[in-house]
Short mmCIF file of C-alpha atoms and ligand atoms in Angstrom, two decimals:
data_model
loop_
_atom_site.label_atom_id
_atom_site.label_comp_id
_atom_site.label_asym_id
_atom_site.label_seq_id
_atom_site.Cartn_x
_atom_site.Cartn_y
_atom_site.Cartn_z
CA MET A 1375 26.11 22.02 131.53
CA CYS A 1376 27.68 24.13 128.81
CA ARG A 1377 26.64 27.73 128.78
CA GLY A 1378 28.23 28.59 125.46
CA PHE A 1379 28.12 32.29 126.16
CA GLY A 1380 30.08 35.15 124.69
CA ILE A 1381 30.22 38.47 126.43
CA VAL A 1382 30.54 42.06 125.46
CA CYS A 1383 33.31 43.96 127.19
CA GLU A 1384 31.34 46.23 129.53
CA ALA A 1385 34.24 48.63 130.03
CA HIS A 1386 34.35 49.39 126.33
CA LYS A 1387 30.66 50.15 126.14
CA LYS A 1388 30.64 52.19 129.32
CA VAL A 1389 33.64 54.49 129.08
CA LEU A 1390 34.30 54.35 125.35
CA GLU A 1391 37.96 53.76 125.98
CA PRO A 1392 40.24 51.43 124.03
CA CYS A 1393 41.82 48.39 125.71
CA ARG A 1394 45.27 49.95 125.73
CA GLY A 1395 45.71 53.50 126.98
CA ALA A 1396 48.12 54.28 124.16
CA THR A 1397 45.74 53.65 121.24
CA LYS A 1398 43.10 56.16 120.36
CA GLU A 1399 40.48 54.34 118.39
CA PHE A 1400 37.53 52.83 120.17
CA ILE A 1401 37.10 49.13 119.64
CA LYS A 1402 33.80 47.59 120.56
CA MET A 1403 34.95 44.12 121.32
CA LYS A 1404 32.87 41.01 121.74
CA VAL A 1405 34.77 38.53 123.83
CA GLU A 1406 34.17 34.91 123.02
CA ASN A 1407 34.63 32.60 125.95
CA PRO A 1408 37.93 30.82 125.16
CA PHE A 1409 36.78 27.81 127.19
CA ASN A 1410 33.78 27.11 124.98
CA GLU A 1411 35.72 24.75 122.73
CA LEU A 1412 36.48 22.54 125.74
CA TYR A 1413 32.98 22.75 127.21
CA LEU A 1414 31.69 21.47 123.89
CA LYS A 1415 33.77 18.32 124.31
CA HIS A 1416 31.71 17.27 127.36
CA PHE A 1417 34.48 15.40 129.11
CA ASP A 1418 33.47 12.44 131.23
CA ILE A 1419 35.17 13.03 134.52
CA VAL A 1420 35.71 10.15 136.90
CA GLU A 1421 33.27 10.38 139.81
CA GLY A 1422 35.08 11.25 143.04
CA ARG A 1423 38.20 12.49 141.25
CA THR A 1424 39.97 15.29 143.09
CA ILE A 1425 42.09 18.09 141.72
CA TYR A 1426 43.99 20.21 144.20
CA LEU A 1427 45.04 23.72 143.20
CA SER A 1428 47.55 25.86 145.00
CA ARG A 1429 49.29 29.15 144.46
CA HIS A 1430 53.00 29.04 145.16
CA GLY A 1431 54.04 30.05 148.66
CA GLU A 1432 54.96 33.65 149.38
CA SER A 1433 57.83 34.70 147.11
CA GLU A 1434 60.43 37.44 147.44
CA TYR A 1435 58.58 39.36 144.72
CA ASN A 1436 55.31 39.04 146.63
CA LEU A 1437 56.98 40.75 149.60
CA GLU A 1438 57.86 43.72 147.41
CA ASP A 1439 54.55 43.61 145.51
CA ARG A 1440 56.45 43.06 142.27
CA ILE A 1441 54.82 41.70 139.15
CA GLY A 1442 56.07 38.50 137.51
CA GLY A 1443 59.74 37.55 137.83
CA ASP A 1444 61.18 34.23 138.88
CA SER A 1445 62.08 34.77 142.52
CA ASN A 1446 62.55 32.29 145.34
CA LEU A 1447 60.15 31.59 148.15
CA THR A 1448 60.54 33.52 151.40
CA ALA A 1449 60.90 31.70 154.73
CA ARG A 1450 57.10 31.85 155.09
CA GLY A 1451 56.70 30.52 151.56
CA GLN A 1452 58.98 27.61 152.50
CA GLN A 1453 56.87 27.00 155.60
CA TYR A 1454 53.80 26.73 153.37
CA ALA A 1455 55.67 24.33 151.07
CA LYS A 1456 56.40 22.07 154.05
CA ALA A 1457 52.81 22.29 155.27
CA LEU A 1458 51.54 21.43 151.79
CA GLY A 1459 53.88 18.44 151.65
CA LEU A 1460 52.73 17.24 155.07
CA TYR A 1461 49.08 17.60 154.14
CA MET A 1462 49.30 15.91 150.76
CA ASN A 1463 51.60 13.11 151.96
CA SER A 1464 49.37 12.28 154.90
CA SER A 1465 46.19 12.35 152.80
CA GLY A 1466 46.99 8.93 151.42
CA ILE A 1467 45.92 9.87 147.89
CA ALA A 1468 46.77 7.05 145.49
CA ASP A 1469 48.16 7.92 142.05
CA LEU A 1470 48.70 11.58 142.86
CA LYS A 1471 50.52 13.56 140.17
CA VAL A 1472 51.91 17.05 140.68
CA TRP A 1473 52.01 19.65 137.94
CA THR A 1474 53.95 22.86 138.44
CA SER A 1475 54.81 25.77 136.21
CA ASN A 1476 58.35 26.21 134.91
CA LEU A 1477 59.02 28.90 137.49
CA VAL A 1478 61.14 28.33 140.57
CA ARG A 1479 58.52 29.41 143.10
CA THR A 1480 56.00 26.72 142.13
CA GLN A 1481 58.65 24.01 142.04
CA GLN A 1482 59.91 25.04 145.48
CA THR A 1483 56.32 24.96 146.75
CA ALA A 1484 55.78 21.41 145.50
CA ALA A 1485 59.17 20.15 146.67
CA TYR A 1486 57.94 18.36 149.81
CA VAL A 1487 55.09 16.52 148.11
CA SER A 1488 56.08 12.90 147.53
CA ALA A 1489 54.59 12.26 144.10
CA PRO A 1490 55.76 12.33 140.48
CA LYS A 1491 56.12 15.90 139.20
CA GLU A 1492 55.91 17.49 135.78
CA ALA A 1493 56.57 21.15 134.89
CA TYR A 1494 54.58 22.99 132.20
CA ALA A 1495 55.33 26.43 130.79
CA GLU A 1496 51.63 26.69 129.88
CA ILE A 1497 50.85 27.39 133.53
CA ASP A 1498 53.56 30.02 134.06
CA GLU A 1499 52.18 33.30 135.45
CA ILE A 1500 50.62 35.91 133.15
CA ASN A 1501 53.39 37.51 131.10
CA ALA A 1502 53.57 41.13 132.18
CA GLY A 1503 55.86 41.98 129.25
CA GLN A 1504 57.42 45.40 129.63
CA PHE A 1505 56.25 45.63 133.25
CA ASP A 1506 57.76 42.39 134.47
CA GLY A 1507 59.61 43.20 137.70
CA TYR A 1508 57.83 46.51 138.30
CA THR A 1509 55.70 47.15 141.38
CA TYR A 1510 52.09 48.18 140.78
CA GLU A 1511 52.97 51.59 142.26
CA GLU A 1512 55.78 52.04 139.75
CA VAL A 1513 53.52 51.19 136.83
CA GLU A 1514 50.89 53.64 138.10
CA ALA A 1515 53.47 56.41 138.55
CA MET A 1516 55.38 55.88 135.29
CA TYR A 1517 52.66 54.63 132.95
CA PRO A 1518 49.37 56.03 134.29
CA GLN A 1519 47.55 55.47 130.99
CA GLU A 1520 48.47 51.80 130.94
CA PHE A 1521 47.58 51.45 134.61
CA GLU A 1522 44.17 53.01 134.01
CA ALA A 1523 43.55 50.93 130.90
CA ARG A 1524 44.12 47.74 132.89
CA ALA A 1525 41.88 48.98 135.69
CA GLN A 1526 39.13 49.68 133.15
CA ASP A 1527 39.32 46.30 131.47
CA LYS A 1528 41.49 43.81 133.31
CA LEU A 1529 40.12 40.91 131.27
CA CYS A 1530 41.11 42.21 127.82
CA TYR A 1531 44.01 44.48 128.70
CA ARG A 1532 47.22 43.12 127.22
CA TYR A 1533 50.50 44.13 128.86
CA PRO A 1534 52.84 45.78 126.32
CA LYS A 1535 54.83 42.86 124.86
CA GLY A 1536 52.97 40.58 127.24
CA GLU A 1537 49.61 38.91 127.76
CA SER A 1538 46.02 39.60 128.73
CA TYR A 1539 43.83 37.33 130.84
CA ILE A 1540 42.13 36.23 127.63
CA ASP A 1541 45.56 35.27 126.25
CA CYS A 1542 46.20 33.22 129.40
CA CYS A 1543 42.88 31.39 129.03
CA LYS A 1544 43.89 30.43 125.50
CA ARG A 1545 47.40 29.46 126.51
CA ILE A 1546 46.21 26.99 129.15
CA LEU A 1547 43.69 25.20 126.91
CA PRO A 1548 46.05 22.23 126.18
CA ILE A 1549 46.71 21.80 129.90
CA LEU A 1550 43.00 21.97 130.71
CA GLU A 1551 42.33 19.30 128.12
CA LYS A 1552 45.12 17.14 129.54
CA MET A 1553 43.68 17.69 133.01
CA GLU A 1554 40.23 16.59 131.86
CA ARG A 1555 41.52 13.53 130.02
CA SER A 1556 43.74 12.25 132.83
CA THR A 1557 42.13 10.10 135.48
CA GLU A 1558 44.64 10.57 138.29
CA HIS A 1559 44.27 12.81 141.28
CA LEU A 1560 46.21 15.97 140.61
CA LEU A 1561 47.90 18.75 142.52
CA ILE A 1562 48.48 21.79 140.31
CA VAL A 1563 50.81 24.38 141.80
CA ALA A 1564 50.61 27.56 139.76
CA HIS A 1565 50.04 31.29 140.00
CA GLN A 1566 47.33 33.78 140.84
CA ALA A 1567 46.27 34.73 137.30
CA ILE A 1568 46.49 31.18 135.97
CA LEU A 1569 44.51 29.74 138.87
CA ARG A 1570 41.83 32.38 138.29
CA CYS A 1571 41.54 30.99 134.78
CA ILE A 1572 41.46 27.35 135.93
CA VAL A 1573 38.88 27.96 138.67
CA THR A 1574 36.67 29.94 136.29
CA TYR A 1575 36.91 27.15 133.75
CA LEU A 1576 36.02 24.49 136.31
CA LEU A 1577 33.04 26.46 137.64
CA GLN A 1578 31.97 27.61 134.18
CA GLY A 1579 32.11 31.02 135.81
CA ASP A 1580 31.53 34.52 134.48
CA LEU A 1581 34.52 35.70 132.42
CA ARG A 1582 34.01 39.26 133.61
CA LYS A 1583 34.67 38.15 137.20
CA LEU A 1584 37.70 36.05 136.28
CA PRO A 1585 40.40 38.72 136.78
CA THR A 1586 39.27 39.42 140.36
CA THR A 1587 38.47 35.88 141.46
CA LYS A 1588 39.94 35.31 144.89
CA ILE A 1589 42.82 32.87 144.97
CA PRO A 1590 44.24 33.31 148.47
CA GLN A 1591 47.86 32.48 149.10
CA HIS A 1592 48.82 29.70 151.55
CA CYS A 1593 45.46 28.09 150.96
CA LEU A 1594 44.76 24.85 149.12
CA ILE A 1595 41.76 24.69 146.81
CA ARG A 1596 40.18 21.26 146.47
CA VAL A 1597 37.94 20.47 143.52
CA THR A 1598 35.99 17.23 143.67
CA TRP A 1599 33.81 15.94 140.86
CA LEU A 1600 30.66 14.61 142.55
CA ASN A 1601 27.17 13.97 141.17
CA GLY A 1602 27.90 15.83 137.95
CA GLU A 1603 29.25 18.96 139.62
CA ASN A 1604 32.59 20.37 140.62
CA ILE A 1605 32.52 20.94 144.37
CA ILE A 1606 35.16 23.43 145.45
CA ASP A 1607 36.38 23.98 148.96
CA TYR A 1608 39.29 25.75 150.57
CA ILE A 1609 41.80 24.35 153.04
CA ARG A 1610 43.74 27.09 154.70
CA THR A 1611 46.99 27.08 156.61
CA PRO A 1612 47.81 29.42 159.49
CA ILE A 1613 50.97 30.65 157.74
CA ASP A 1614 50.97 34.41 157.33
CA HIS A 1615 51.79 36.09 154.02
CA SER A 1616 51.82 39.53 152.52
CA GLU A 1617 49.28 40.63 149.95
CA GLN A 1618 49.84 44.21 149.06
CA GLY A 1619 48.75 46.90 146.63
CA ILE A 1620 46.01 45.92 144.24
CA VAL A 1621 46.09 42.32 145.33
CA LYS A 1622 45.44 43.30 148.92
CA SER A 1623 42.57 45.61 148.06
CA VAL A 1624 40.93 42.85 146.04
CA LEU A 1625 41.27 40.38 148.88
CA GLU A 1626 40.12 42.70 151.64
CA ASP A 1627 36.46 42.28 150.80
CA SER A 1628 36.81 38.53 150.41
CA ALA A 1629 34.37 36.38 152.33
CA VAL A 1630 36.71 33.47 151.79
CA LEU A 1631 39.91 34.90 153.21
CA PRO A 1632 40.58 34.11 156.86
CA PRO A 1633 41.93 36.86 159.08
CA LYS A 1634 45.70 36.92 159.09
CA GLY A 1635 47.21 34.45 161.53
CA ALA A 1636 43.91 32.66 162.08
CA SER A 1637 43.99 29.03 163.06
CA SER A 1638 44.21 26.23 160.53
CA GLU A 1639 40.89 24.72 159.63
CA LYS A 1640 38.86 23.93 156.57
CA ILE A 1641 36.83 26.89 155.42
CA GLY A 1642 33.20 25.92 155.19
CA ASP A 1643 32.65 28.09 152.14
CA SER A 1644 31.94 25.85 149.15
CA GLN A 1645 30.98 26.70 145.59
CA THR A 1646 29.60 24.62 142.79
CA LYS A 1647 29.63 25.37 139.12
CA SER A 1648 26.53 26.98 137.80
O1 F6P B 2235 51.10 37.41 143.12
C1 F6P B 2235 51.62 38.31 142.17
C2 F6P B 2235 51.18 37.92 140.78
O2 F6P B 2235 51.27 36.52 140.60
C3 F6P B 2235 51.98 38.63 139.68
O3 F6P B 2235 53.15 37.99 139.30
C4 F6P B 2235 50.97 38.70 138.60
O4 F6P B 2235 51.29 39.65 137.61
C5 F6P B 2235 49.73 39.02 139.38
O5 F6P B 2235 49.81 38.29 140.58
C6 F6P B 2235 48.44 38.69 138.68
O6 F6P B 2235 47.40 39.29 139.39
P1 F6P B 2235 46.73 40.64 138.85
O7 F6P B 2235 46.19 40.30 137.49
O8 F6P B 2235 45.64 40.92 139.87
O9 F6P B 2235 47.76 41.73 138.79
#
């Protein structure tokens, strides 16, 4: 089950560029998988246990393609929150617990779910440091070196005064352990970058693909532990949302994403961990 791999940052080898555009020296970096320490614990997960994962509904910042922040949901985001509440409340899941981040948009998204809720800063969105509140276009125009450095190595790139994806993986380790040790059914409402980390952990996926893993908005991800494997499927809602800039370009080639405004149905696309 445990792969125990470590990877070499391909971007470093290929273009001989440092992680951060501002530094000059070349660092050949071997990236250890931060999840290995948990894989080695071989948690015994309860057969049939389900963990639901959801991004927050569309936020005001999403509309403007802004990074980070702590903005409210839009009207469409609120619609998703209601739909999520309806779905979860009518699913009749006993002992459901809801975990959100400390940010307003995840708490607003979980508001209609009738279950005990806990908020954890460990699942707050990636800290974009100096670029919190910028649009991707602004970063590209004002800090082209930083923009390029992230494009070259999105996994290791650390925002100035902020975090990298690797930092996020490390930050969520206590929550992942808590998730593994608890026996209840869970709904975790979090953020794009953090859910990329959680899904990659659950699938024991390739770290290099983590920063571009598709986590569509207004779509519930259901993870069920069955016959020794995590089965993942996607439950979409017909509520439209905006994905712009880099996010949009990543999603455009997604096999998972339904066309905008498509009808609500379960997507038949399932994955299992390798
Ligand atoms: O949906 C927007 C967002 O959650 C930002 O707040 C965050 O910085 C970003 O997604 C993470 O995605 P990426 O690493 O692709 O920029």
